[in-house]
């Protein structure tokens, strides 16, 4: 009988860890699409943001998979936090999960929503998967390698390829939120050289920068760490960086019981634009 894989994610080979994340994300995505077909009901959380049956069903699937594979490793997830059930993460490693990022896009019938699973180790997102079930696309990143692929109707990943960020072109592409127009972000973008701006929802922005289809993504309003951890892991593995407004790499789980995160800017390549980077 062969030895079973260790339960500690820090000792699991990165390809095995990514496979676990991908399987969980795809199963959650299937539940989301089934809920969409059935007409998921909408309610509102304490902060008046929407939540659906799809959010809860998808999160339950991911939590079950992670706790089965990694018993005892803390998991911080969006709907769990809303219910006041988040663990206190004093460990060096834990999981961050946003089972349905872009609930507003999901409710509106748009396809730019994602499933997000990440491992945080020593304050950094070291492995992550982002899955867009309505688009049939998946992205993963761990260590120094990131990949994208297509997911077929059976939930199998096809056409997997390695992705890298691109050098900043003469006319860079900046990504901003599809549903949240922020004056602070618009003012920050005014400091960039001539550029194109594209509006897109959810953590897809990280993925487009990671695969060299865009160059910068500023977010100058506070989010939660589960919103960005998986996309940030993909971006970093593809050669990108996520910096705070002082130009310091963003850290996770730092003196922050509610797992909020400050303002940040994602770059495909480390920038030499200090004025723009430090705009606050």
Coordinates of C-alpha atoms in Angstrom, one line a residue:
X1 CA 0.0 0.0 0.0
X2 CA 1.4 3.4 -1.0
X3 CA 1.8 6.2 1.5
X4 CA -1.0 8.7 1.5
X5 CA -0.3 12.4 0.6
X6 CA 0.5 14.5 3.7
X7 CA -2.4 16.6 5.0
X8 CA -0.2 19.7 5.5
X9 CA -0.5 21.8 2.3
X10 CA 3.1 23.1 2.9
X11 CA 4.4 19.6 2.2
X12 CA 2.1 18.7 -0.7
X13 CA 3.7 19.0 -4.1
X14 CA 2.5 22.2 -5.8
X15 CA 1.0 20.3 -8.8
X16 CA -1.0 18.1 -6.5
X17 CA -2.2 21.2 -4.5
X18 CA -3.3 22.9 -7.7
X19 CA -5.1 19.8 -8.9
X20 CA -7.1 19.8 -5.6
X21 CA -7.9 23.4 -6.0
X22 CA -9.0 22.9 -9.6
X23 CA -11.2 19.9 -8.9
X24 CA -12.9 21.9 -6.0
X25 CA -13.3 25.0 -8.1
X26 CA -14.8 23.1 -11.1
X27 CA -17.2 21.2 -8.9
X28 CA -18.3 24.5 -7.3
X29 CA -18.7 26.1 -10.8
X30 CA -21.0 23.3 -11.8
X31 CA -23.1 24.0 -8.8
X32 CA -23.2 27.7 -9.7
X33 CA -24.3 27.0 -13.3
X34 CA -27.0 24.6 -12.1
X35 CA -28.3 27.3 -9.7
X36 CA -28.3 29.8 -12.5
X37 CA -30.3 27.5 -14.7
X38 CA -32.8 26.9 -11.9
X39 CA -33.1 30.6 -11.1
X40 CA -31.2 31.3 -7.9
X41 CA -32.9 33.4 -5.3
X42 CA -31.2 36.6 -4.0
X43 CA -31.0 37.9 -0.5
X44 CA -28.8 40.6 1.1
X45 CA -26.0 40.4 3.7
X46 CA -25.5 42.7 6.6
X47 CA -23.5 45.1 4.4
X48 CA -26.3 45.1 1.9
X49 CA -24.3 43.2 -0.8
X50 CA -26.2 40.5 -2.6
X51 CA -25.8 36.7 -1.9
X52 CA -27.5 33.8 -3.7
X53 CA -28.0 30.1 -3.2
X54 CA -25.2 29.7 -5.7
X55 CA -22.7 31.4 -3.4
X56 CA -23.6 29.2 -0.5
X57 CA -23.7 25.9 -2.4
X58 CA -20.4 26.6 -4.1
X59 CA -18.7 27.5 -0.9
X60 CA -20.0 24.4 0.9
X61 CA -18.5 22.2 -1.9
X62 CA -15.1 23.9 -1.6
X63 CA -15.0 23.8 2.2
X64 CA -15.9 20.1 2.1
X65 CA -13.1 19.3 -0.3
X66 CA -10.4 21.3 1.5
X67 CA -11.3 20.0 5.0
X68 CA -11.3 16.4 3.6
X69 CA -7.9 16.8 2.0
X70 CA -6.3 19.1 4.7
X71 CA -8.0 18.5 8.1
X72 CA -7.0 21.0 10.7
X73 CA -5.8 23.7 8.2
X74 CA -7.9 26.9 8.7
X75 CA -10.1 28.0 5.8
X76 CA -11.4 31.6 5.6
X77 CA -14.3 32.0 3.2
X78 CA -16.7 34.8 2.4
X79 CA -20.0 33.4 3.5
X80 CA -18.4 31.8 6.5
X81 CA -17.2 35.2 7.5
X82 CA -20.7 36.7 7.1
X83 CA -22.0 34.0 9.5
X84 CA -19.3 34.8 12.0
X85 CA -17.6 31.5 11.7
X86 CA -14.2 32.5 10.5
X87 CA -11.3 30.9 12.4
X88 CA -8.5 33.0 13.9
X89 CA -5.6 32.3 11.7
X90 CA -2.4 32.2 13.8
X91 CA -0.9 29.5 11.6
X92 CA 1.6 30.3 8.9
X93 CA -0.6 28.7 6.3
X94 CA -4.4 28.8 5.6
X95 CA -6.8 28.9 2.7
X96 CA -8.7 31.9 1.4
X97 CA -11.9 31.1 -0.6
X98 CA -14.4 33.3 -2.5
X99 CA -16.7 30.7 -4.1
X100 CA -18.5 33.3 -6.2
X101 CA -16.7 36.5 -6.9
X102 CA -18.9 38.8 -8.9
X103 CA -22.3 37.9 -7.5
X104 CA -23.7 41.1 -9.0
X105 CA -22.5 40.0 -12.5
X106 CA -24.1 36.5 -11.8
X107 CA -27.4 38.1 -10.8
X108 CA -27.4 40.4 -13.9
X109 CA -26.9 37.5 -16.2
X110 CA -23.3 38.4 -17.2
X111 CA -20.6 35.8 -17.4
X112 CA -17.8 37.6 -15.6
X113 CA -18.0 35.8 -12.2
X114 CA -15.4 33.5 -10.8
X115 CA -14.6 30.7 -8.3
X116 CA -11.4 31.5 -6.2
X117 CA -9.3 29.2 -4.0
X118 CA -5.9 30.2 -2.6
X119 CA -3.2 29.1 -0.1
X120 CA -1.6 31.8 2.0
X121 CA 1.8 30.9 3.5
X122 CA 3.9 33.4 5.5
X123 CA 1.7 36.3 4.5
X124 CA 1.9 35.6 0.7
X125 CA -0.5 33.9 -1.8
X126 CA 1.7 31.0 -2.9
X127 CA -0.9 28.9 -4.9
X128 CA -4.3 29.8 -6.4
X129 CA -6.9 28.9 -8.9
X130 CA -9.5 31.1 -10.6
X131 CA -12.3 29.5 -12.5
X132 CA -14.8 31.3 -14.7
X133 CA -17.5 28.6 -15.2
X134 CA -19.7 30.6 -17.6
X135 CA -16.7 31.3 -19.8
X136 CA -15.2 27.8 -19.5
X137 CA -11.8 29.2 -18.5
X138 CA -9.5 28.4 -15.7
X139 CA -6.2 29.9 -14.4
X140 CA -3.8 28.5 -11.9
X141 CA -0.5 29.7 -10.4
X142 CA 2.0 28.3 -7.9
X143 CA 5.7 28.9 -7.4
X144 CA 7.1 30.4 -10.6
X145 CA 4.6 28.9 -13.1
X146 CA 1.1 29.9 -14.1
X147 CA -1.3 28.3 -16.6
X148 CA -4.6 28.8 -18.3
X149 CA -6.9 26.3 -19.8
X150 CA -10.3 25.5 -21.1
X151 CA -12.8 23.5 -19.1
X152 CA -15.1 21.2 -21.2
X153 CA -18.7 20.2 -20.4
X154 CA -17.4 17.1 -18.5
X155 CA -15.3 19.3 -16.2
X156 CA -12.0 18.3 -17.8
X157 CA -9.3 20.8 -18.4
X158 CA -8.1 21.0 -22.0
X159 CA -5.5 23.1 -23.9
X160 CA -3.5 24.0 -20.8
X161 CA -0.7 26.4 -21.5
X162 CA 1.8 28.3 -19.5
X163 CA 1.2 32.1 -19.2
X164 CA 3.5 35.0 -18.5
X165 CA 2.9 38.7 -18.1
X166 CA 4.2 41.0 -20.8
X167 CA 6.6 44.0 -20.7
X168 CA 4.8 47.3 -20.4
X169 CA 3.9 48.3 -24.0
X170 CA 3.9 51.8 -25.4
X171 CA 0.2 52.0 -24.9
X172 CA -0.6 49.9 -21.8
X173 CA -4.0 48.5 -21.0
X174 CA -5.5 49.3 -17.6
X175 CA -8.3 47.3 -16.2
X176 CA -11.0 48.7 -13.9
X177 CA -14.1 47.3 -12.3
X178 CA -17.1 46.8 -14.4
X179 CA -19.7 47.6 -11.7
X180 CA -17.9 50.0 -9.4
X181 CA -16.9 53.4 -10.8
X182 CA -14.4 55.0 -8.3
X183 CA -13.3 58.6 -8.5
X184 CA -10.0 57.7 -6.7
X185 CA -9.2 55.1 -9.4
X186 CA -10.0 57.5 -12.2
X187 CA -7.7 60.1 -10.7
X188 CA -5.0 57.5 -10.3
X189 CA -5.3 56.5 -14.0
X190 CA -4.9 60.2 -15.0
X191 CA -1.3 59.9 -13.8
X192 CA -0.5 57.1 -16.2
X193 CA 1.0 57.7 -19.7
X194 CA -1.4 57.4 -22.6
X195 CA -3.3 54.1 -22.1
X196 CA -6.4 52.1 -22.9
X197 CA -9.0 51.4 -20.2
X198 CA -11.1 48.2 -20.2
X199 CA -13.9 47.5 -17.7
X200 CA -14.3 44.0 -16.5
X201 CA -15.7 42.2 -13.5
X202 CA -14.4 40.0 -10.7
X203 CA -11.0 38.5 -10.3
X204 CA -10.7 38.1 -14.0
X205 CA -8.7 41.3 -14.0
X206 CA -5.8 39.6 -12.3
X207 CA -6.0 36.7 -14.9
X208 CA -5.9 39.0 -17.9
X209 CA -2.8 40.8 -16.5
X210 CA -1.3 37.4 -15.8
X211 CA -1.6 36.2 -19.3
X212 CA -0.3 39.4 -20.9
X213 CA -3.6 40.7 -22.2
X214 CA -3.5 43.8 -19.9
X215 CA -0.8 45.6 -17.9
X216 CA -2.2 47.2 -14.8
X217 CA -5.2 46.9 -12.4
X218 CA -5.6 49.6 -9.7
X219 CA -8.1 49.2 -6.9
X220 CA -8.3 52.2 -4.6
X221 CA -11.2 51.0 -2.5
X222 CA -10.9 48.4 0.2
X223 CA -11.9 44.8 -0.6
X224 CA -11.5 41.6 1.4
X225 CA -8.5 39.3 1.1
X226 CA -10.6 36.4 -0.2
X227 CA -11.6 38.6 -3.2
X228 CA -8.1 38.8 -4.5
X229 CA -5.9 36.1 -3.1
X230 CA -6.4 33.5 -5.8
X231 CA -6.0 36.0 -8.6
X232 CA -3.0 37.5 -6.9
X233 CA -1.4 34.0 -6.7
X234 CA -1.9 33.5 -10.4
X235 CA -0.5 36.9 -11.2
X236 CA 2.6 36.5 -9.1
X237 CA 3.4 33.1 -10.5
X238 CA 3.1 34.6 -14.0
X239 CA 5.7 37.3 -13.2
X240 CA 3.5 40.1 -12.0
X241 CA 3.3 42.0 -8.7
X242 CA 0.6 43.4 -6.4
X243 CA 1.7 46.5 -4.5
X244 CA 0.2 48.7 -1.9
X245 CA 0.3 52.5 -2.6
X246 CA 3.8 52.7 -1.1
X247 CA 5.1 50.2 -3.6
X248 CA 5.4 47.4 -1.1
X249 CA 4.2 43.9 -2.0
X250 CA 0.7 43.3 -0.6
X251 CA 0.6 41.0 2.5
X252 CA -2.2 38.8 3.8
X253 CA -3.6 38.2 7.2
X254 CA -1.6 41.0 8.8
X255 CA -3.2 42.4 12.0
X256 CA -6.6 42.2 10.3
X257 CA -9.3 40.1 12.0
X258 CA -11.9 40.8 9.3
X259 CA -9.5 39.9 6.5
X260 CA -9.9 43.3 4.8
X261 CA -7.2 44.5 2.4
X262 CA -6.1 48.0 1.6
X263 CA -5.7 49.8 -1.7
X264 CA -3.5 48.2 -4.2
X265 CA -2.2 48.2 -7.8
X266 CA -1.5 45.0 -9.8
X267 CA 1.2 45.2 -12.5
X268 CA 2.2 42.8 -15.1
X269 CA 5.8 43.8 -14.6
X270 CA 7.3 45.7 -11.7
X271 CA 6.7 49.4 -12.5
X272 CA 9.1 52.3 -12.8
X273 CA 6.2 54.8 -12.3
X274 CA 6.7 55.9 -8.7
X275 CA 4.3 58.9 -8.9
X276 CA 1.5 56.8 -10.2
X277 CA 2.2 53.9 -7.9
X278 CA 2.2 56.1 -4.8
X279 CA -0.9 58.1 -5.7
X280 CA -3.2 58.1 -2.7

